[in-house]
Amino acid sequence: MSFRELRVPGAFEFTPRQFGDDRGVFFEWHKDSAFTAAVGHPLELLQANCSVSAAGVLRGIHVTVDPPGQAKYVTCTRGAFLDVVVDLRKDSPTYGTWDSVLIDDVDRRAVYLPVGLGHAILSLEDHSTVMYLCSLEYTPGADRDIHPLDPDLAIDWPTHGRDGTPLTYQLSDKDAAAPAFEDWA
């Protein structure tokens, strides 16, 4: 498994080695020893989530306030997503910085987000499926949102799906009503 730190310190992309033959493919999408070597600590797992989305579904930007905070380890098992990480740690020198990783069923990358980072995903294909390992159970009172299309963040969202079809962004009512980045502060 290889890894690289993203432009947002503490966030990492993990790319597994895949072993394929005429029967299919095998890979380790999370391995504690490799994860700990890269990040410097193990991932405490308290909840696992799965989300299936149509092309154009845009989820986020979501964050769990610290404390208690929630770290996530995210991968795509089917289809493709643009996974976006936003630094929302007010004391961070990269506050407001974002980075993105294409997670899909080809390269099978995973993204790690430590506590304090915002997270959003855009589905690039119908039936795209994402899996999350979370360090904290869902805590509604600690969840916060930022509008994913906020011009102050200027996230470069794709306008076309994996097959080249134009995307129409679909946000939940909650995400569409989310406050601007400037209101996060």
mmCIF file of C-alpha atoms in Angstrom:
data_model
loop_
_atom_site.group_PDB
_atom_site.id
_atom_site.type_symbol
_atom_site.label_atom_id
_atom_site.label_comp_id
_atom_site.label_asym_id
_atom_site.label_seq_id
_atom_site.Cartn_x
_atom_site.Cartn_y
_atom_site.Cartn_z
ATOM 1 C CA MET A 1 0.000 0.000 0.000
ATOM 2 C CA SER A 2 1.321 3.425 -0.901
ATOM 3 C CA PHE A 3 0.255 6.727 0.616
ATOM 4 C CA ARG A 4 0.687 10.471 0.243
ATOM 5 C CA GLU A 5 -0.268 13.369 2.463
ATOM 6 C CA LEU A 6 -2.725 15.800 0.909
ATOM 7 C CA ARG A 7 -2.387 19.604 0.807
ATOM 8 C CA VAL A 8 -4.440 19.595 4.000
ATOM 9 C CA PRO A 9 -2.001 18.423 6.707
ATOM 10 C CA GLY A 10 -3.021 15.220 8.426
ATOM 11 C CA ALA A 11 -5.216 14.050 5.519
ATOM 12 C CA PHE A 12 -3.865 11.147 3.464
ATOM 13 C CA GLU A 13 -4.585 9.251 0.273
ATOM 14 C CA PHE A 14 -3.954 5.497 0.389
ATOM 15 C CA THR A 15 -3.561 3.406 -2.770
ATOM 16 C CA PRO A 16 -3.643 -0.357 -2.314
ATOM 17 C CA ARG A 17 -1.688 -2.935 -4.296
ATOM 18 C CA GLN A 18 -4.146 -4.979 -6.297
ATOM 19 C CA PHE A 19 -3.651 -8.632 -7.116
ATOM 20 C CA GLY A 20 -5.720 -9.788 -10.061
ATOM 21 C CA ASP A 21 -6.139 -12.920 -12.132
ATOM 22 C CA ASP A 22 -8.879 -14.483 -14.244
ATOM 23 C CA ARG A 23 -11.011 -14.902 -11.077
ATOM 24 C CA GLY A 24 -11.029 -11.195 -10.185
ATOM 25 C CA VAL A 25 -9.009 -8.983 -7.877
ATOM 26 C CA PHE A 26 -7.896 -8.920 -4.231
ATOM 27 C CA PHE A 27 -6.595 -5.932 -2.251
ATOM 28 C CA GLU A 28 -6.387 -4.660 1.323
ATOM 29 C CA TRP A 29 -8.328 -1.393 1.496
ATOM 30 C CA HIS A 30 -7.290 -0.790 5.104
ATOM 31 C CA LYS A 31 -4.376 -2.299 7.011
ATOM 32 C CA ASP A 32 -3.728 -0.982 10.506
ATOM 33 C CA SER A 33 0.064 -1.355 10.375
ATOM 34 C CA ALA A 34 0.362 0.576 7.078
ATOM 35 C CA PHE A 35 -2.160 3.175 8.235
ATOM 36 C CA THR A 36 -0.401 3.703 11.570
ATOM 37 C CA ALA A 37 3.001 3.963 9.885
ATOM 38 C CA ALA A 38 1.690 6.717 7.592
ATOM 39 C CA VAL A 39 -0.531 8.672 9.987
ATOM 40 C CA GLY A 40 1.240 8.044 13.283
ATOM 41 C CA HIS A 41 -1.665 6.469 15.171
ATOM 42 C CA PRO A 42 -4.233 3.707 14.624
ATOM 43 C CA LEU A 43 -7.780 4.429 13.485
ATOM 44 C CA GLU A 44 -10.278 3.899 16.273
ATOM 45 C CA LEU A 45 -13.338 2.370 14.617
ATOM 46 C CA LEU A 46 -16.739 2.992 16.224
ATOM 47 C CA GLN A 47 -19.042 3.087 13.200
ATOM 48 C CA ALA A 48 -19.035 2.025 9.530
ATOM 49 C CA ASN A 49 -21.299 3.673 6.939
ATOM 50 C CA CYS A 50 -22.303 2.970 3.340
ATOM 51 C CA SER A 51 -23.854 5.470 0.928
ATOM 52 C CA VAL A 52 -25.083 4.811 -2.639
ATOM 53 C CA SER A 53 -25.556 7.808 -4.946
ATOM 54 C CA ALA A 54 -26.774 8.718 -8.408
ATOM 55 C CA ALA A 55 -24.511 10.708 -10.741
ATOM 56 C CA GLY A 56 -24.405 14.342 -9.645
ATOM 57 C CA VAL A 57 -25.287 13.751 -5.996
ATOM 58 C CA LEU A 58 -23.172 16.140 -3.929
ATOM 59 C CA ARG A 59 -22.971 15.351 -0.208
ATOM 60 C CA GLY A 60 -21.332 17.743 2.232
ATOM 61 C CA ILE A 61 -19.396 19.679 3.356
ATOM 62 C CA HIS A 62 -19.905 17.898 6.700
ATOM 63 C CA VAL A 63 -17.844 18.077 9.886
ATOM 64 C CA THR A 64 -18.248 16.956 13.490
ATOM 65 C CA VAL A 65 -17.122 19.714 15.847
ATOM 66 C CA ASP A 66 -14.150 19.028 18.079
ATOM 67 C CA PRO A 67 -14.706 17.901 20.740
ATOM 68 C CA PRO A 68 -15.750 15.196 20.200
ATOM 69 C CA GLY A 69 -14.680 15.283 16.534
ATOM 70 C CA GLN A 70 -14.813 12.441 14.057
ATOM 71 C CA ALA A 71 -12.056 11.011 11.881
ATOM 72 C CA LYS A 72 -13.019 9.132 8.694
ATOM 73 C CA TYR A 73 -11.427 6.603 6.361
ATOM 74 C CA VAL A 74 -13.352 6.599 3.072
ATOM 75 C CA THR A 75 -13.254 4.420 -0.053
ATOM 76 C CA CYS A 76 -15.399 3.756 -3.115
ATOM 77 C CA THR A 77 -16.470 0.176 -3.782
ATOM 78 C CA ARG A 78 -18.445 0.846 -6.964
ATOM 79 C CA GLY A 79 -18.461 3.715 -9.458
ATOM 80 C CA ALA A 80 -16.566 6.943 -8.790
ATOM 81 C CA PHE A 81 -16.583 9.990 -6.519
ATOM 82 C CA LEU A 82 -14.567 13.142 -6.189
ATOM 83 C CA ASP A 83 -13.705 13.134 -2.478
ATOM 84 C CA VAL A 84 -12.997 16.621 -1.084
ATOM 85 C CA VAL A 85 -11.264 17.443 2.203
ATOM 86 C CA VAL A 86 -11.482 20.985 3.655
ATOM 87 C CA ASP A 87 -9.342 22.244 6.545
ATOM 88 C CA LEU A 88 -11.777 23.675 9.125
ATOM 89 C CA ARG A 89 -9.311 23.794 12.025
ATOM 90 C CA LYS A 90 -9.346 27.506 12.887
ATOM 91 C CA ASP A 91 -5.812 27.462 14.308
ATOM 92 C CA SER A 92 -4.370 25.680 11.256
ATOM 93 C CA PRO A 93 -2.043 27.553 8.873
ATOM 94 C CA THR A 94 -3.973 25.865 6.020
ATOM 95 C CA TYR A 95 -7.425 26.875 7.337
ATOM 96 C CA GLY A 96 -9.846 27.018 4.389
ATOM 97 C CA THR A 97 -7.548 24.978 2.127
ATOM 98 C CA TRP A 98 -9.106 22.051 0.289
ATOM 99 C CA ASP A 99 -7.795 19.088 -1.663
ATOM 100 C CA SER A 100 -9.480 16.334 -3.612
ATOM 101 C CA VAL A 101 -8.928 12.702 -4.561
ATOM 102 C CA LEU A 102 -10.703 10.622 -7.187
ATOM 103 C CA ILE A 103 -11.874 7.507 -5.392
ATOM 104 C CA ASP A 104 -13.238 4.809 -7.681
ATOM 105 C CA ASP A 105 -13.512 1.109 -8.430
ATOM 106 C CA VAL A 106 -10.403 1.174 -10.627
ATOM 107 C CA ASP A 107 -7.528 2.504 -8.492
ATOM 108 C CA ARG A 108 -9.458 1.769 -5.262
ATOM 109 C CA ARG A 109 -7.893 4.609 -3.288
ATOM 110 C CA ALA A 110 -8.994 5.524 0.220
ATOM 111 C CA VAL A 111 -8.882 8.906 1.949
ATOM 112 C CA TYR A 112 -8.204 9.534 5.640
ATOM 113 C CA LEU A 113 -9.554 12.693 7.283
ATOM 114 C CA PRO A 114 -8.485 13.449 10.859
ATOM 115 C CA VAL A 115 -10.708 15.264 13.343
ATOM 116 C CA GLY A 116 -11.421 18.867 12.358
ATOM 117 C CA LEU A 117 -11.622 18.450 8.598
ATOM 118 C CA GLY A 118 -14.711 18.956 6.484
ATOM 119 C CA HIS A 119 -15.721 16.299 3.980
ATOM 120 C CA ALA A 120 -17.756 16.259 0.783
ATOM 121 C CA ILE A 121 -18.227 13.791 -2.066
ATOM 122 C CA LEU A 122 -19.604 14.166 -5.587
ATOM 123 C CA SER A 123 -20.860 11.036 -7.346
ATOM 124 C CA LEU A 124 -19.542 10.782 -10.902
ATOM 125 C CA GLU A 125 -21.660 7.793 -11.918
ATOM 126 C CA ASP A 126 -25.054 6.264 -11.077
ATOM 127 C CA HIS A 127 -25.025 3.685 -8.267
ATOM 128 C CA SER A 128 -21.631 4.850 -6.974
ATOM 129 C CA THR A 129 -21.046 3.374 -3.521
ATOM 130 C CA VAL A 130 -18.837 4.814 -0.799
ATOM 131 C CA MET A 131 -17.851 3.167 2.512
ATOM 132 C CA TYR A 132 -16.759 5.122 5.621
ATOM 133 C CA LEU A 133 -14.947 3.881 8.692
ATOM 134 C CA CYS A 134 -15.613 6.404 11.475
ATOM 135 C CA SER A 135 -13.888 7.081 14.791
ATOM 136 C CA LEU A 136 -17.125 8.284 16.408
ATOM 137 C CA GLU A 137 -20.721 7.180 16.219
ATOM 138 C CA TYR A 138 -23.142 9.584 14.558
ATOM 139 C CA THR A 139 -23.638 12.524 16.934
ATOM 140 C CA PRO A 140 -26.322 14.847 15.499
ATOM 141 C CA GLY A 141 -25.738 17.621 18.039
ATOM 142 C CA ALA A 142 -22.086 17.909 17.005
ATOM 143 C CA ASP A 143 -22.637 17.865 13.229
ATOM 144 C CA ARG A 144 -22.127 21.048 11.220
ATOM 145 C CA ASP A 145 -22.396 21.798 7.524
ATOM 146 C CA ILE A 146 -20.941 24.277 5.043
ATOM 147 C CA HIS A 147 -22.419 24.852 1.608
ATOM 148 C CA PRO A 148 -20.341 22.795 -0.865
ATOM 149 C CA LEU A 149 -20.696 25.371 -3.660
ATOM 150 C CA ASP A 150 -19.528 28.306 -1.526
ATOM 151 C CA PRO A 151 -17.540 30.662 -3.784
ATOM 152 C CA ASP A 152 -15.118 31.561 -0.965
ATOM 153 C CA LEU A 153 -13.868 27.963 -0.921
ATOM 154 C CA ALA A 154 -13.858 27.791 -4.751
ATOM 155 C CA ILE A 155 -13.837 23.988 -4.879
ATOM 156 C CA ASP A 156 -13.238 22.833 -8.443
ATOM 157 C CA TRP A 157 -16.166 20.432 -8.768
ATOM 158 C CA PRO A 158 -16.280 18.367 -11.981
ATOM 159 C CA THR A 159 -19.033 19.294 -14.409
ATOM 160 C CA HIS A 160 -19.044 15.925 -16.205
ATOM 161 C CA GLY A 161 -19.405 12.364 -14.964
ATOM 162 C CA ARG A 162 -16.996 9.527 -15.533
ATOM 163 C CA ASP A 163 -18.647 8.744 -18.886
ATOM 164 C CA GLY A 164 -18.478 12.384 -20.065
ATOM 165 C CA THR A 165 -22.159 13.138 -19.441
ATOM 166 C CA PRO A 166 -22.819 16.612 -17.979
ATOM 167 C CA LEU A 167 -23.594 16.522 -14.252
ATOM 168 C CA THR A 168 -26.514 18.263 -12.589
ATOM 169 C CA TYR A 169 -25.646 18.700 -8.919
ATOM 170 C CA GLN A 170 -28.207 17.249 -6.504
ATOM 171 C CA LEU A 171 -27.988 18.403 -2.885
ATOM 172 C CA SER A 172 -30.121 17.342 0.052
ATOM 173 C CA ASP A 173 -32.338 20.064 1.513
ATOM 174 C CA LYS A 174 -29.977 20.181 4.507
ATOM 175 C CA ASP A 175 -26.870 20.676 2.331
ATOM 176 C CA ALA A 176 -28.610 23.222 0.076
ATOM 177 C CA ALA A 177 -29.503 25.281 3.174
ATOM 178 C CA ALA A 178 -26.027 24.967 4.745
ATOM 179 C CA PRO A 179 -24.334 28.229 5.734
ATOM 180 C CA ALA A 180 -21.447 29.819 3.883
ATOM 181 C CA PHE A 181 -17.819 29.183 4.846
ATOM 182 C CA GLU A 182 -17.500 32.673 6.367
ATOM 183 C CA ASP A 183 -20.304 31.759 8.783
ATOM 184 C CA TRP A 184 -18.388 28.673 9.973
ATOM 185 C CA ALA A 185 -16.008 30.970 11.846
#
